[in-house]
Coordinates of C-alpha atoms and ligand atoms in Angstrom, one line a residue:
M1 CA 0.0 0.0 0.0
R2 CA 1.3 3.3 -1.0
L3 CA 0.9 6.4 1.2
Y4 CA 1.5 10.0 0.4
L5 CA 1.7 12.4 3.3
I6 CA 1.6 16.0 2.0
N7 CA 2.5 19.4 3.5
P8 CA 0.8 22.0 1.2
S9 CA 2.5 25.2 0.4
N10 CA 1.3 28.7 0.6
P11 CA 3.1 31.0 -1.8
L12 CA 2.0 34.0 0.2
V13 CA 4.2 32.9 3.1
S14 CA 7.4 34.9 2.3
I15 CA 9.6 32.7 4.4
V16 CA 9.2 29.7 2.2
N17 CA 10.2 31.6 -1.0
V18 CA 13.6 30.1 -1.0
H19 CA 14.2 31.5 -4.5
E20 CA 13.5 35.1 -3.6
S21 CA 15.9 35.1 -0.7
R22 CA 18.5 32.4 -0.1
W23 CA 18.5 33.2 3.6
N24 CA 15.0 31.7 3.7
R25 CA 16.6 28.3 3.7
Y26 CA 17.2 28.9 7.3
R27 CA 13.5 29.5 7.9
V28 CA 11.9 26.5 6.1
W29 CA 11.2 23.9 8.7
K30 CA 10.4 20.3 8.5
P31 CA 6.8 19.2 8.7
L32 CA 7.1 17.3 12.0
S33 CA 3.4 16.3 12.0
L34 CA 4.0 14.2 8.9
M35 CA 7.2 12.7 10.3
V36 CA 5.2 11.7 13.4
L37 CA 2.3 10.2 11.3
A38 CA 4.8 8.2 9.3
G39 CA 6.3 6.9 12.7
L40 CA 2.8 5.8 13.7
T41 CA 2.3 4.0 10.3
P42 CA 2.5 0.1 10.5
L43 CA 4.9 -1.8 8.3
G44 CA 3.3 -2.7 5.0
W45 CA 2.8 0.9 3.9
K46 CA 5.3 2.5 1.5
I47 CA 5.4 6.1 2.8
T48 CA 6.4 9.3 0.8
I49 CA 6.5 12.6 2.5
V50 CA 6.0 15.5 0.2
D51 CA 6.9 18.9 1.6
E52 CA 5.7 21.5 -1.0
N53 CA 7.7 24.2 0.6
L54 CA 10.7 22.6 -1.1
G55 CA 8.8 22.8 -4.4
A56 CA 5.5 21.0 -5.4
P57 CA 6.1 17.9 -7.4
D58 CA 4.5 17.2 -10.7
Y59 CA 1.9 14.9 -9.1
P60 CA 0.7 13.2 -12.4
T61 CA 4.2 11.8 -12.9
L62 CA 4.3 10.1 -9.5
P63 CA 3.1 6.6 -9.0
R64 CA -0.6 6.5 -8.1
P65 CA -0.9 6.1 -4.2
D66 CA -3.6 4.1 -2.3
L67 CA -4.2 6.9 0.2
V68 CA -3.2 10.6 0.6
G69 CA -2.9 12.2 4.0
I70 CA -2.8 16.0 4.0
T71 CA -1.7 18.2 7.0
A72 CA -2.7 22.0 7.1
F73 CA -2.5 25.0 9.2
T74 CA -5.3 27.4 8.4
S75 CA -3.1 29.4 6.0
Q76 CA -2.5 26.2 3.9
A77 CA -6.1 25.1 3.7
N78 CA -6.6 26.4 0.1
R79 CA -3.7 24.6 -1.3
A80 CA -4.7 21.6 0.7
Y81 CA -8.1 21.6 -1.0
E82 CA -6.5 21.8 -4.5
V83 CA -4.3 18.9 -3.8
A84 CA -7.2 16.8 -2.3
A85 CA -9.4 17.6 -5.4
Y86 CA -6.7 16.4 -7.7
F87 CA -6.2 13.0 -5.9
R88 CA -10.0 12.6 -5.4
S89 CA -10.4 13.2 -9.2
L90 CA -8.2 10.0 -9.6
G91 CA -10.4 8.0 -7.2
V92 CA -7.7 8.1 -4.4
P93 CA -9.2 8.6 -1.0
V94 CA -7.9 11.6 0.9
V95 CA -7.7 12.1 4.5
M96 CA -6.9 15.5 6.3
G97 CA -5.8 16.2 9.8
G98 CA -4.1 18.9 11.9
I99 CA -5.2 22.2 13.4
H100 CA -7.4 23.5 10.4
A101 CA -9.2 20.2 10.0
T102 CA -9.9 20.3 13.8
M103 CA -11.2 23.9 14.0
C104 CA -13.0 24.0 10.7
L105 CA -14.4 20.5 10.6
D106 CA -17.5 21.0 8.5
E107 CA -15.6 22.9 5.7
V108 CA -13.0 20.2 5.6
M109 CA -15.4 17.3 5.6
E110 CA -17.0 18.7 2.4
R111 CA -13.7 18.5 0.6
V112 CA -11.9 15.2 1.7
D113 CA -13.0 11.7 2.3
S114 CA -12.1 11.5 6.0
V115 CA -11.0 14.0 8.7
V116 CA -8.9 13.3 11.8
T117 CA -9.6 15.9 14.5
G118 CA -7.1 16.4 17.4
E119 CA -4.0 14.4 17.8
A120 CA -3.7 11.4 15.6
E121 CA -2.0 8.9 17.8
R122 CA -5.1 7.1 19.1
V123 CA -6.8 6.7 15.7
W124 CA -4.2 6.6 12.8
A125 CA -3.6 2.9 12.8
K126 CA -7.4 2.2 12.8
L127 CA -7.9 4.6 10.0
L128 CA -5.2 2.9 7.9
E129 CA -6.8 -0.5 8.6
D130 CA -10.2 0.9 7.5
A131 CA -8.5 2.5 4.4
R132 CA -6.9 -0.8 3.5
H133 CA -10.4 -2.5 3.6
G134 CA -12.1 0.4 1.7
R135 CA -14.4 1.4 4.6
L136 CA -12.9 4.8 5.6
R137 CA -15.1 6.7 7.9
P138 CA -15.9 10.4 7.4
R139 CA -14.4 11.3 10.8
Y140 CA -12.0 10.0 13.4
E141 CA -11.8 11.9 16.8
G142 CA -8.2 11.7 17.9
G143 CA -8.5 13.9 21.1
L144 CA -5.3 14.1 23.1
A145 CA -2.7 11.4 22.9
D146 CA -1.1 9.7 25.8
I147 CA 2.3 11.4 26.0
N148 CA 4.1 8.3 27.2
D149 CA 2.9 6.5 24.0
L150 CA 4.1 8.7 21.1
A151 CA 5.9 7.0 18.2
P152 CA 9.3 8.4 17.3
A153 CA 9.2 10.7 14.2
R154 CA 10.5 9.2 11.0
Q155 CA 13.5 11.5 10.8
D156 CA 14.8 9.6 7.8
L157 CA 12.0 10.2 5.4
L158 CA 12.7 13.8 4.3
P159 CA 15.6 14.9 2.0
A160 CA 18.7 16.5 3.7
R161 CA 18.0 19.9 2.3
Y162 CA 16.8 21.5 5.5
A163 CA 19.0 23.7 7.7
F164 CA 17.2 22.4 10.8
G165 CA 15.8 19.1 12.1
A166 CA 12.7 19.1 14.2
I167 CA 11.6 17.4 17.5
Q168 CA 8.8 17.8 20.0
T169 CA 9.4 17.2 23.8
T170 CA 6.1 18.4 25.3
R171 CA 2.6 19.1 24.2
G172 CA -0.1 21.5 25.6
C173 CA -0.1 24.9 27.2
P174 CA -2.0 26.0 30.3
L175 CA -1.8 29.8 29.5
N176 CA -4.6 30.0 26.9
C177 CA -3.8 33.5 25.5
N178 CA -6.8 34.8 23.5
F179 CA -5.2 34.8 20.1
C180 CA -3.6 31.3 20.2
S181 CA -5.1 28.0 19.3
V182 CA -2.7 25.8 21.2
T183 CA -4.6 25.3 24.5
T184 CA -7.8 24.5 22.6
F185 CA -6.1 22.0 20.3
N186 CA -3.5 20.4 22.5
G187 CA -5.1 21.0 25.8
A188 CA -4.3 23.1 29.0
Q189 CA -2.5 20.2 30.6
Y190 CA 1.3 20.4 30.0
R191 CA 2.4 17.0 28.9
Q192 CA 6.0 16.0 28.9
R193 CA 7.5 13.1 26.9
P194 CA 9.6 10.5 28.6
I195 CA 13.2 11.8 28.7
P196 CA 14.9 8.6 27.3
E197 CA 12.5 8.7 24.3
V198 CA 13.4 12.3 23.6
V199 CA 17.1 11.6 23.8
R200 CA 16.7 8.6 21.4
E201 CA 14.8 10.7 19.0
F202 CA 17.3 13.6 19.1
R203 CA 20.0 11.1 18.4
S204 CA 18.2 10.0 15.3
I205 CA 18.2 13.5 13.8
R206 CA 20.7 13.9 11.0
E207 CA 20.9 17.7 11.0
K208 CA 23.4 19.4 13.5
R209 CA 20.9 22.1 14.2
V210 CA 17.4 21.3 15.5
L211 CA 14.0 23.2 16.0
V212 CA 12.4 22.1 19.2
V213 CA 8.8 22.8 18.3
D214 CA 7.3 22.8 21.8
D215 CA 5.1 25.9 22.4
N216 CA 6.8 26.3 25.7
L217 CA 9.9 24.2 26.2
V218 CA 10.2 24.6 30.1
G219 CA 6.6 25.1 31.2
T220 CA 5.5 27.4 34.0
R221 CA 5.3 25.3 37.2
P222 CA 8.2 24.1 39.5
E223 CA 7.6 20.5 38.5
H224 CA 7.8 21.4 34.8
L225 CA 11.0 23.2 35.3
A226 CA 12.5 20.4 37.2
R227 CA 11.7 17.9 34.4
A228 CA 13.1 20.4 31.9
K229 CA 16.4 20.5 33.9
D230 CA 16.4 16.6 33.8
L231 CA 16.0 16.6 30.1
F232 CA 18.8 19.0 29.6
R233 CA 21.1 17.0 32.0
A234 CA 20.2 13.8 29.9
L235 CA 21.1 15.6 26.6
V236 CA 24.4 16.7 28.1
Q237 CA 25.2 13.2 29.2
A238 CA 24.3 11.8 25.7
H239 CA 27.0 14.0 24.1
L240 CA 24.9 14.7 21.0
R241 CA 26.8 17.8 19.8
K242 CA 23.4 19.2 18.5
E243 CA 22.6 23.0 18.6
W244 CA 19.0 23.8 19.0
V245 CA 16.5 26.6 19.2
A246 CA 13.1 26.5 21.0
Q247 CA 10.1 28.5 22.2
A248 CA 9.6 29.5 25.7
T249 CA 7.8 32.1 27.9
I250 CA 9.9 34.8 29.6
N251 CA 10.0 32.8 32.9
F252 CA 12.7 30.8 31.1
A253 CA 15.0 33.6 32.3
D254 CA 14.2 33.3 36.0
D255 CA 16.3 30.2 36.9
E256 CA 20.1 30.4 36.4
E257 CA 20.6 26.7 36.8
L258 CA 18.0 26.0 34.0
L259 CA 19.6 28.5 31.7
A260 CA 23.1 27.0 32.3
L261 CA 21.9 23.5 31.7
A262 CA 19.9 24.4 28.7
A263 CA 23.2 26.1 27.2
Q264 CA 25.2 23.0 28.0
A265 CA 22.6 20.8 26.3
G266 CA 23.0 22.8 23.1
C267 CA 20.4 25.7 23.3
R268 CA 21.4 28.5 21.1
G269 CA 18.3 30.6 20.7
V270 CA 14.9 31.0 22.2
F271 CA 11.7 32.5 20.6
I272 CA 9.7 34.4 23.2
G273 CA 6.3 36.0 22.8
F274 CA 6.5 39.5 24.2
E275 CA 3.3 40.4 22.2
S276 CA 2.8 44.0 23.3
P277 CA 5.0 46.8 24.6
T278 CA 2.2 47.9 27.1
P279 CA 0.6 46.3 30.0
E280 CA -2.9 47.3 28.5
G281 CA -1.9 45.4 25.4
L282 CA -0.9 42.3 27.5
R283 CA -4.2 42.4 29.3
E284 CA -6.0 42.6 26.1
L285 CA -4.3 39.5 24.7
G286 CA -4.7 37.6 28.1
K287 CA -0.9 37.1 28.2
K288 CA -0.8 36.8 32.0
I289 CA 2.6 35.4 32.3
N290 CA 4.1 38.7 30.9
L291 CA 2.2 40.8 33.4
V292 CA 4.0 39.5 36.6
K293 CA 4.7 42.6 38.6
G294 CA 8.2 43.8 38.7
R295 CA 9.2 41.9 35.6
D296 CA 12.2 43.6 34.0
F297 CA 12.2 42.3 30.5
R298 CA 15.5 43.9 29.6
A299 CA 17.3 42.2 32.5
S300 CA 15.5 38.9 31.7
V301 CA 16.7 39.1 28.1
R302 CA 20.3 39.8 29.3
R303 CA 20.2 36.9 31.7
I304 CA 19.4 34.5 28.9
Q305 CA 22.0 36.0 26.5
R306 CA 24.7 35.7 29.2
H307 CA 24.4 32.0 28.6
N308 CA 25.2 32.4 25.0
I309 CA 21.5 32.0 24.0
L310 CA 20.1 34.4 21.3
V311 CA 16.7 35.8 22.0
V312 CA 14.2 36.3 19.2
G313 CA 11.0 38.3 20.4
S314 CA 7.6 38.2 18.9
F315 CA 5.2 41.2 19.0
I316 CA 1.6 41.7 17.5
I317 CA 0.3 44.8 15.8
G318 CA -3.4 45.7 15.7
L319 CA -4.6 45.4 19.2
D320 CA -7.5 47.6 20.2
V321 CA -5.1 49.7 22.3
D322 CA -2.7 50.2 19.4
E323 CA -2.5 53.5 17.8
P324 CA -0.5 55.0 14.9
G325 CA 3.1 54.9 16.2
I326 CA 2.8 51.4 17.5
G327 CA 5.3 50.1 14.9
Q328 CA 8.1 52.5 16.1
Q329 CA 7.1 51.8 19.7
I330 CA 7.6 48.1 19.1
A331 CA 10.9 48.5 17.4
S332 CA 12.2 50.8 20.2
M333 CA 11.0 48.4 22.9
A334 CA 12.6 45.5 21.1
S335 CA 15.9 47.3 20.9
H336 CA 15.6 48.4 24.6
Y337 CA 15.1 44.9 25.6
G338 CA 18.2 44.0 23.7
L339 CA 16.4 41.4 21.4
D340 CA 18.7 39.8 18.7
N341 CA 15.8 39.4 16.3
L342 CA 12.2 40.7 16.2
N343 CA 9.2 39.0 14.6
T344 CA 6.2 41.3 14.5
L345 CA 2.8 39.9 13.2
F346 CA -0.6 41.2 12.5
L347 CA -3.3 40.4 15.1
T348 CA -5.2 37.6 13.4
P349 CA -8.3 35.9 14.6
L350 CA -7.5 32.2 14.0
P351 CA -10.5 29.8 14.1
G352 CA -11.0 28.1 17.5
T353 CA -9.5 31.1 19.5
R354 CA -11.3 33.5 21.8
L355 CA -10.1 36.3 19.6
W356 CA -12.0 34.7 16.7
D357 CA -15.2 34.4 18.8
Q358 CA -14.9 38.0 19.9
M359 CA -14.2 39.6 16.4
K360 CA -16.8 37.5 14.8
A361 CA -19.4 38.7 17.4
E362 CA -18.3 42.2 16.6
D363 CA -18.4 41.7 12.9
R364 CA -14.8 42.7 12.5
I365 CA -13.5 39.8 10.4
A366 CA -12.7 41.7 7.2
L367 CA -11.4 38.8 5.1
D368 CA -14.2 36.3 5.4
A369 CA -14.7 34.8 1.9
F370 CA -13.8 31.3 3.1
P371 CA -12.2 29.1 2.3
E372 CA -10.4 31.3 -0.4
D373 CA -9.4 34.0 2.2
W374 CA -7.7 31.5 4.5
R375 CA -4.6 32.0 2.4
Y376 CA -4.1 35.4 4.1
Y377 CA -4.2 33.9 7.6
T378 CA -0.5 33.8 7.8
L379 CA -0.3 36.5 10.4
T380 CA 1.7 38.6 7.9
F381 CA -1.4 40.2 6.3
P382 CA -4.1 42.3 8.1
V383 CA -7.4 40.3 7.9
A384 CA -9.6 42.2 10.4
Q385 CA -11.0 45.6 11.2
Y386 CA -8.5 47.1 13.7
K387 CA -10.0 49.5 16.1
R388 CA -7.6 52.5 15.8
L389 CA -5.7 51.6 12.7
S390 CA -6.9 51.7 9.1
L391 CA -5.7 49.2 6.5
D392 CA -3.0 51.8 5.3
D393 CA -2.1 52.6 8.9
I394 CA -1.5 49.1 10.0
I395 CA 0.6 48.2 7.0
Q396 CA 2.6 51.4 7.4
E397 CA 3.2 50.5 11.1
M398 CA 4.4 47.0 10.2
L399 CA 6.8 48.4 7.6
S400 CA 8.1 51.1 9.8
C401 CA 8.6 48.7 12.7
N402 CA 10.7 46.3 10.5
R403 CA 12.6 49.1 8.7
S404 CA 13.5 50.5 12.1
F405 CA 14.6 47.3 13.8
Y406 CA 16.4 45.9 10.7
A407 CA 18.1 49.1 9.7
L408 CA 21.7 48.2 8.7
P409 CA 23.4 50.2 11.4
R410 CA 21.2 48.5 14.1
I411 CA 21.9 45.0 12.5
L412 CA 25.7 45.8 12.7
R413 CA 25.5 47.1 16.2
R414 CA 23.8 43.8 17.3
V415 CA 26.2 41.6 15.4
W416 CA 29.1 43.5 16.8
S417 CA 27.8 43.1 20.3
N418 CA 27.2 39.4 19.7
L419 CA 30.7 39.0 18.3
W420 CA 32.2 40.9 21.4
Q421 CA 30.3 38.6 23.7
R422 CA 31.0 35.5 21.5
R423 CA 27.3 34.9 21.2
Q424 CA 26.4 33.3 17.8
P425 CA 27.3 36.4 15.7
L426 CA 26.8 34.4 12.5
I427 CA 23.4 33.1 13.3
S428 CA 22.4 36.6 14.4
L429 CA 23.7 38.1 11.2
V430 CA 21.9 35.5 9.0
G431 CA 18.6 35.9 10.9
S432 CA 18.7 39.6 10.6
L433 CA 19.6 39.5 6.8
S434 CA 16.8 37.1 6.2
Y435 CA 14.2 39.3 7.9
R436 CA 15.7 42.5 6.2
S437 CA 15.5 40.9 2.7
N438 CA 11.9 40.1 3.3
I439 CA 10.9 43.6 4.1
R440 CA 11.2 44.3 0.3
V441 CA 9.2 41.2 -0.6
D442 CA 6.7 42.1 2.1
G443 CA 6.3 45.6 0.7
Q444 CA 5.3 44.3 -2.7
A445 CA 3.0 41.7 -1.2
Y446 CA 1.2 44.5 0.8
A447 CA 0.9 46.7 -2.3
N448 CA -0.7 43.9 -4.3
F449 CA -2.9 43.0 -1.2
K450 CA -4.3 46.5 -0.9
R451 CA -5.0 46.7 -4.6
Q452 CA -7.0 43.5 -4.5
R453 CA -8.5 43.7 -1.1
R454 CA -9.0 47.3 0.0
D455 CA -12.8 47.0 -0.4
S456 CA -13.0 44.3 2.3
F457 CA -11.8 47.0 4.9
R458 CA -14.9 49.1 4.9
F459 CA -14.4 50.6 8.4
Q460 CA -11.9 53.6 8.6
P461 CA -10.9 54.5 12.2
K462 CA -11.1 58.2 12.9
A463 CA -7.7 58.8 14.3
T464 CA -5.6 58.1 11.2
T465 CA -2.4 60.2 11.0
T466 CA -0.3 58.0 8.8
P467 CA 0.7 59.3 5.3
V468 CA -0.5 57.2 2.3
L469 CA 2.1 54.6 1.3
N470 CA 4.2 55.1 -1.9
E471 CA 3.3 52.3 -4.0
Ligands
B12_1 C1 6.5 24.3 14.4 C2 5.4 25.3 14.1 C3 5.6 26.0 13.0 C4 6.7 25.8 11.9 C5 6.2 24.8 10.9 C6 7.0 23.7 10.6 C7 6.1 22.8 9.7 N1 6.4 22.9 8.4 O1 5.2 22.0 10.1 C8 6.8 27.3 11.3 C9 7.7 28.1 12.3 C10 7.3 27.3 9.9 C11 5.4 27.7 11.6 C12 4.8 28.7 10.8 C13 3.5 29.2 10.9 N2 2.7 28.9 12.0 CO1 3.0 27.5 13.3 N3 3.3 26.3 14.7 C14 4.2 25.4 14.9 C15 3.9 24.7 16.2 C16 4.6 25.4 17.4 C17 4.2 23.2 16.4 C18 3.7 22.4 15.1 C19 4.2 21.0 15.2 O2 5.1 20.6 14.5 N4 3.7 20.2 16.2 C20 4.1 18.8 16.4 C21 3.2 17.9 15.6 C22 3.5 16.4 15.9 O3 1.9 18.1 16.0 P1 0.7 18.5 15.1 O4 1.3 19.4 13.9 O5 -0.4 19.1 15.7 O6 0.3 17.1 14.4 C23 -0.5 16.3 15.1 C24 -2.1 16.4 14.9 O7 -2.4 17.7 14.5 C25 -2.3 15.5 13.7 N5 -2.2 15.8 12.4 C26 -1.5 16.9 11.8 N6 -1.4 16.8 10.5 C27 -2.2 15.8 10.2 C28 -2.5 15.2 8.9 C29 -3.2 14.0 8.8 C30 -3.5 13.4 7.6 C31 -3.6 13.3 10.1 C32 -4.4 12.1 10.1 C33 -3.4 13.9 11.4 C34 -2.6 15.1 11.3 O8 -1.5 14.4 14.0 C35 -0.2 14.9 14.5 C36 0.2 13.9 15.7 O9 -0.7 13.9 16.7 C37 2.4 25.0 16.3 C38 1.8 25.0 17.6 C39 1.2 23.6 17.9 N7 1.3 23.2 19.2 O10 0.7 22.9 17.1 C40 2.2 26.3 15.6 C41 0.9 26.6 14.9 C42 0.5 25.4 14.2 N8 1.4 27.7 14.0 C43 0.5 28.5 13.7 C44 0.6 29.6 12.8 C45 -0.5 30.6 12.9 C46 1.7 29.7 12.0 C47 1.8 30.7 10.8 C48 0.6 30.9 10.0 C49 2.2 32.0 11.3 C50 3.5 32.3 11.9 N9 4.1 33.2 11.5 O11 3.8 31.5 12.9 C51 3.0 30.1 9.9 C52 2.4 29.5 8.7 C53 3.3 28.8 7.9 C54 2.7 28.3 6.6 N10 3.5 27.5 5.8 O12 1.6 28.6 6.2 C55 -0.8 28.3 14.5 C56 -1.8 27.7 13.5 C57 -3.2 28.0 13.8 C58 -4.0 27.8 12.7 N11 -5.3 27.7 12.9 O13 -3.6 27.6 11.6 C59 -0.2 27.3 15.6 C60 -1.2 26.3 16.1 C61 0.2 28.2 16.7 C62 -0.7 29.1 17.4 N12 -0.2 30.1 18.1 O14 -1.9 29.0 17.3 N13 4.8 27.1 12.6
SF4_2 S1 0.7 32.1 22.9 FE1 2.2 30.8 23.9 S2 1.8 31.0 26.1 FE2 0.0 31.7 25.1 S3 -1.4 30.0 25.0 FE3 -0.2 30.1 23.1 S4 1.5 28.7 23.3 FE4 0.7 29.2 25.4

């Protein structure tokens, strides 16, 4: 039995445009979901993983499969439906799973033969058995997997063209921020994989550099942090010689022993959600962990960096409290905190989040011709009516934020400081150049976007002070 597992591309996601900027090679990540599904697949299936981010194959020239499995974030849904329609036209059954299939079940059920909601571990083997006997059910409810019972990802199935390998060591997040779908999808309980399994899987990764995809590598409670330390100790003992980057919340900075162990275990960078430069913004987003009284973000960032770990910070533009000037404010705050890289995104109501419910109730979702409009749900396009920022304003704010933070003198200052402190100057430079080169690509994308979609943004906030963009 031949199984294709497909990760659809979205050409609007600038980071995957490897041809437009060669730096993007460092920002195309392996589709771990499909490697995990492959790991769950019993012998007897011949598996091919297709990652369209490396270039979509000419499907008609490939051997006909017996089953196609497609994963999709919301932003990939359109392409997923195109691929599904092609294989269904050949009479090949198509199953879809992942976050979009879970959050938009009815839409997806209309376009594929079978949908897996939630995590796949409990149902995938049964689904394959049903497929083999031609009795695929329209829906399989996966729920949450037993974290002690995950199959190791098939690290061997993708070509060696990625800069980073990928691994997951925990699932779930208790924090439930209002814009994020992780708590709804993976649950509020923070689940940690058995350490020996993580070490074994780490060892099976070919690449020297690895992305740890966990939403929060160390968790929030004392027992989470204790387990994270045990994991780091085990990685040190295993002498893997890997270098890895991960996502964490700012409390990562609060424990010197944890930081020292993470660095020894190979941690070279963390991605942290700062989200907003103001407490009002943090309250609006429900990012309670960043609101702890007395938190000094600059000192926290410094503490992490002292362990030779780069800090990439993420912010969101378009909150109800954001006014013209927010782009500069974010860039200044990110520089003040001493961030090595800055990733600023538009506030985006993703299906299944509290933000979605709220914006829908207030009739503020501007791009709502679904499924076509999902292609813009990349967090790199404005898709809603923002309270105090018009369409022109918000795009201008994003550009001014990035132009300011990624101005060449600022990049050089950061790289020099990293060189001086022997803290990954090359990675810092590559990261900055990748972001900088995408500003031009993004500018073009915004100009096209405004031409095509201006009419969807009917509401113009009163306090617009931003000059019209030069297109
Ligand atoms: C790693 C990651 C990335 C990587 C992607 C790597 C890759 N190619 O997969 C990068 C950094 C590139 C990325 C980018 C983006 N991401 Co992202 N990302 C994640 C993250 C942190 C982990 C995903 C992961 O690998 N999990 C591990 C695997 C094992 O779990 P899984 O994917 O859920 O798969 C399981 C099930 O879903 C199911 N399943 C999945 N697919 C399939 C398919 C079939 C056939 C079946 C049966 C089952 C099945 O089985 C798997 C095993 O249980 C998630 C958060 C999360 N917890 O999911 C956000 C997340 C998926 N990302 C999100 C978003 C919004 C984005 C971006 C749009 C925006 C951005 N700038 O970050 C871009 C979009 C990129 C694009 N191409 O369109 C949102 C998606 C929400 C949504 N409704 O779409 C999430 C949920 C985070 C959030 N804050 O809400 N992301
Ligand atoms: S944004 Fe981060 S901290 Fe907040 S719920 Fe999502 S994963 Fe958890």
